[in-house]
Structure formats: C-alpha cells, structure tokens
Coordinates of C-alpha atoms and ligand atoms in Angstrom, one line a residue:
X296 CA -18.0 2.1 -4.3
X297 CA -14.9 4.3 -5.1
X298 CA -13.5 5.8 -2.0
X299 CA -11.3 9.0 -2.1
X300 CA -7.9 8.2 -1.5
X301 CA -6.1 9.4 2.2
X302 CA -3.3 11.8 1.7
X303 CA -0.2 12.1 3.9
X304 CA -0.8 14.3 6.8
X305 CA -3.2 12.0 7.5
X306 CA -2.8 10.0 11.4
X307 CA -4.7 7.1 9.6
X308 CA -1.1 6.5 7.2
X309 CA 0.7 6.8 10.1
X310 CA -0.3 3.9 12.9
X311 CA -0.5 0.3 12.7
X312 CA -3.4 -1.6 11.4
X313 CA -5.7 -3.8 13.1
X314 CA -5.7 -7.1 12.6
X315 CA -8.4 -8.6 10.6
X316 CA -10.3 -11.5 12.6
X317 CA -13.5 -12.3 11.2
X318 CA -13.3 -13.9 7.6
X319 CA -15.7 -14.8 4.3
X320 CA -18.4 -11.7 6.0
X321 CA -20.2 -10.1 3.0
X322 CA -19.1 -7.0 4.6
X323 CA -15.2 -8.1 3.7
X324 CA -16.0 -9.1 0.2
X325 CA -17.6 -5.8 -0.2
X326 CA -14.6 -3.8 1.2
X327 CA -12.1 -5.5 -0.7
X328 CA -13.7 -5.0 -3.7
X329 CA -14.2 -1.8 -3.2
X330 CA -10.6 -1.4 -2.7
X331 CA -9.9 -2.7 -6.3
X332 CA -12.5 -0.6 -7.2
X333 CA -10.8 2.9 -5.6
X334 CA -7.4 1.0 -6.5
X335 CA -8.0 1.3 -10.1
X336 CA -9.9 4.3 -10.4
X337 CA -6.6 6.2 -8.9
X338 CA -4.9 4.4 -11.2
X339 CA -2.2 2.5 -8.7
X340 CA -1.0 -1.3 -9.0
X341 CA -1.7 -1.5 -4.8
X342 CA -3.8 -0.2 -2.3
X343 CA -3.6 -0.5 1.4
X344 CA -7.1 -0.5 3.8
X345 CA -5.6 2.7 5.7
X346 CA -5.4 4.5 2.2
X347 CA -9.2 5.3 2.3
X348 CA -9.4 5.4 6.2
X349 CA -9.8 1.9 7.2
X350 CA -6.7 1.1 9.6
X351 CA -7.6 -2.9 8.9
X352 CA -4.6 -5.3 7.7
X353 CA -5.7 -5.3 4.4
X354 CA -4.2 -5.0 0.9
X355 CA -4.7 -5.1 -2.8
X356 CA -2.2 -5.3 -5.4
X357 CA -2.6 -5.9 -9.3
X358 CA 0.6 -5.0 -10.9
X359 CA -1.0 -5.4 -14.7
X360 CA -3.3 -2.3 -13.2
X361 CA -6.3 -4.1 -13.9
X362 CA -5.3 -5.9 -17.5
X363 CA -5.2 -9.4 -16.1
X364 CA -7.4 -10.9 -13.6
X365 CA -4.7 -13.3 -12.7
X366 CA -2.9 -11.2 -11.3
X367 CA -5.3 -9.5 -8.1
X368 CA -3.8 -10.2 -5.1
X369 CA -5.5 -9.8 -1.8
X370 CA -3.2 -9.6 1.6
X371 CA -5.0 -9.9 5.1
X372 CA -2.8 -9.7 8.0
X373 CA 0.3 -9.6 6.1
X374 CA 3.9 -10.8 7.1
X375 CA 7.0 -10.3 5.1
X376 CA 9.1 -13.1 6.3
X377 CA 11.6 -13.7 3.7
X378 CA 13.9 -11.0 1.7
X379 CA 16.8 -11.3 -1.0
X380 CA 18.6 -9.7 -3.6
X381 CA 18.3 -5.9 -4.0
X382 CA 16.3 -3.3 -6.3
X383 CA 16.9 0.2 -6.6
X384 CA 14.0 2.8 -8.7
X385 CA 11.5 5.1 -8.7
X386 CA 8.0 4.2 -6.2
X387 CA 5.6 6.2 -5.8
X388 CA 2.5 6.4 -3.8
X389 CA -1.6 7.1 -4.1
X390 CA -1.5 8.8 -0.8
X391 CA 1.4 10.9 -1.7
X392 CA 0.2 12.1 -5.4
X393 CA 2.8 13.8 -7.8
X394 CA 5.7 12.6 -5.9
X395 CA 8.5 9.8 -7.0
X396 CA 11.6 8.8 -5.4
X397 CA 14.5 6.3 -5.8
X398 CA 14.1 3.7 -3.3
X399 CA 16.3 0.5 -2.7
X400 CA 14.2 -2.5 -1.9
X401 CA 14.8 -6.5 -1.7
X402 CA 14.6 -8.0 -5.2
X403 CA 12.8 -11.1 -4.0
X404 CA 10.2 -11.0 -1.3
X405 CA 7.8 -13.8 0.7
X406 CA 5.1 -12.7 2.1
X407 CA 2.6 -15.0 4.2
X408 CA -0.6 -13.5 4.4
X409 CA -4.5 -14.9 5.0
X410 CA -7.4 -14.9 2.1
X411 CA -10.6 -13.4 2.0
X412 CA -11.3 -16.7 4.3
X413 CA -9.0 -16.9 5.9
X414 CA -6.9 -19.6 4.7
X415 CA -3.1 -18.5 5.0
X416 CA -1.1 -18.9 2.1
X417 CA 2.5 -17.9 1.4
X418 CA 3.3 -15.7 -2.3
X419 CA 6.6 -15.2 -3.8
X420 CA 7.2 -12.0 -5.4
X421 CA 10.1 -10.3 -7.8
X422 CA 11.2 -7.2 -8.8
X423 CA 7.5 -5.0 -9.2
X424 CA 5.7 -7.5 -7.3
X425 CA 8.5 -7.7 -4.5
X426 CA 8.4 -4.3 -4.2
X427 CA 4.7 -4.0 -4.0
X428 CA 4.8 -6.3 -1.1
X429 CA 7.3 -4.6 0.7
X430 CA 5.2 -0.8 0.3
X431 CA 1.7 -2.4 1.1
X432 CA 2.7 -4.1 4.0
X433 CA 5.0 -0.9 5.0
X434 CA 1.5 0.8 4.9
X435 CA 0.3 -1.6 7.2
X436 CA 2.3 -0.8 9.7
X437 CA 2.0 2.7 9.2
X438 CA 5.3 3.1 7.3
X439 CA 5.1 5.2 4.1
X440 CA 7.7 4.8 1.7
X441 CA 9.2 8.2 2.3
X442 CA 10.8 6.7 5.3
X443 CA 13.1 5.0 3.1
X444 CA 14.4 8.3 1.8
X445 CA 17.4 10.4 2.7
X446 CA 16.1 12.7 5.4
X447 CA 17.0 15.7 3.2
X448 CA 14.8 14.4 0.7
X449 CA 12.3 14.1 3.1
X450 CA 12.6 17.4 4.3
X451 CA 12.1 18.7 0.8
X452 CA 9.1 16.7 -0.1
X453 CA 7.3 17.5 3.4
X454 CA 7.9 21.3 2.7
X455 CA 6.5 21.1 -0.7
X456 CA 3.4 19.5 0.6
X457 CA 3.0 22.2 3.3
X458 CA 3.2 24.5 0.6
X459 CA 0.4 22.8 -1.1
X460 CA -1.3 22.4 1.7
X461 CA -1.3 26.3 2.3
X462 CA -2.6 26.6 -1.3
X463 CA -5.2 24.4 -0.7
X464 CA -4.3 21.9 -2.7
X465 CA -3.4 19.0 -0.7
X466 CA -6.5 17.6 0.6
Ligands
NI631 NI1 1.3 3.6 -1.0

C-alpha cells in the first residue's frame, strides 16, 4: 500500500517517535514494506515512519532508489552513536517537496539500530549513506533538516510554504 507522504506543518514531523517494542508481527513486516513501497513511489532514497503519520522509530533507506536490493536498509529504534569527518551539499526532503538546501553533516556515521526482529546490529555509513542516517534518525526525533539551516533561510522557506499553503497547494 502506498501511503501519501506528511508535509511540514504537520505536528506528526515535529515530536519524537515511539519506540518500537514488539518485533517479527506480520503487522511490522507489512508496515515496513509499505514504507519502501510509499518510499519509492515518491521517489526518495529514505523514509521515516512519521512521514506517512506513524510516529513509530522506524526508518527506510535505499540510496540506489530501488536499483539494488542490497542496499534496503531498515532502522528500528535508531541511535546515532558515532560521527567523523564533515560533508557539506544539497538534502532535500519528501515531506518538504520542491525544496533543497546546503547542509553540513558528519562524513562518516554509526548508527546502532534493531531489525525487523529485533536483533540489534551496528551499520557504518559514508558520505550519501552517512547523511541518510543522520536525516532519518533526525526525523525520528522530530528534527527536520531545516533545523540545520541559517534561520534566515528558514524564515524564507517557511514563508514560501505559507504562501503555498494559502494557494492551496501545500497539502
Ligand atoms: Ni526527510
């Protein structure tokens, strides 16, 4: 099932995620592939459970955007707990369509998160990838990656949604 994606404005983007507690359920597997599912349709490489209204700890990330298998990822109850290096270039974001801003993140990321059951497991990322672990796990924790933005930039992207929003076309 493809699910619409959540746009900013949304409270869901904005608070922490729940913890996942109960693994391997048919229920999870279906949610998770639905994600991919939703995840590729909108065209991203990751996908955070909040994006379609489901404030769970839960991400997906495929940064070959479906073109190798090898490379789904699934985080459950993600942790970022090691960072090195530094990147700086455009993200973007499914939730915040049409936009793209420079944003500096680690160059090398470790993130320990669990599997669909349960099993915790550790993942080195670089550049992309690092970067994709830092914005999905942001998302968790109900940080979008405008935070990381000058506030003037902010300022300027958050009028030009109202804007949109007042047109109707930002929903
Ligand atoms: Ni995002």
């Amino acid at each position: 099932m493809i699910y619409p994606i959540v746009k900013y404005g949304d409270p869901v983007l904005e608070r922490p995620a729940e913890n996942v507690t109960e693994f391997d359920t048919p229920e999870l597997h279906k949610l998770i592939e639905d994600m991919f599912e939703s995840m590729y349709a909108a065209r991203g490489v990751g996908l955070a459970a909040p994006q379609i209204g489901i404030s769970r700890r839960i991400a997906v990330i495929d940064c070959s955007a479906g073109e190798n298998p090898a490379e789904k990822i699934v985080l459950i109850n993600p942790e970022i707990i090691a960072t090195s290096g530094i990147q700086t270039g455009e993200e973007g974001c499914l939730s915040l369509p049409g936009f793209r801003e420079t944003v500096s993140r680690p160059n090398r990321v470790t993130v320990r998160a669990q599997d669909v059951k349960g099993e915790v497991f550790e993942m080195t990322g670089e550049e992309l990838l690092a970067r994709a672990f830092m914005h999905e796990t942001d998302h968790l924790n109900g940080t979008l990656y405008i935070s990381h933005v000058s506030p003037l930039k902010r300022d300027l992207i958050r009028r030009k949604i109202r804007k949109l929003a007042k047109a109707g076309e930002w929903a």
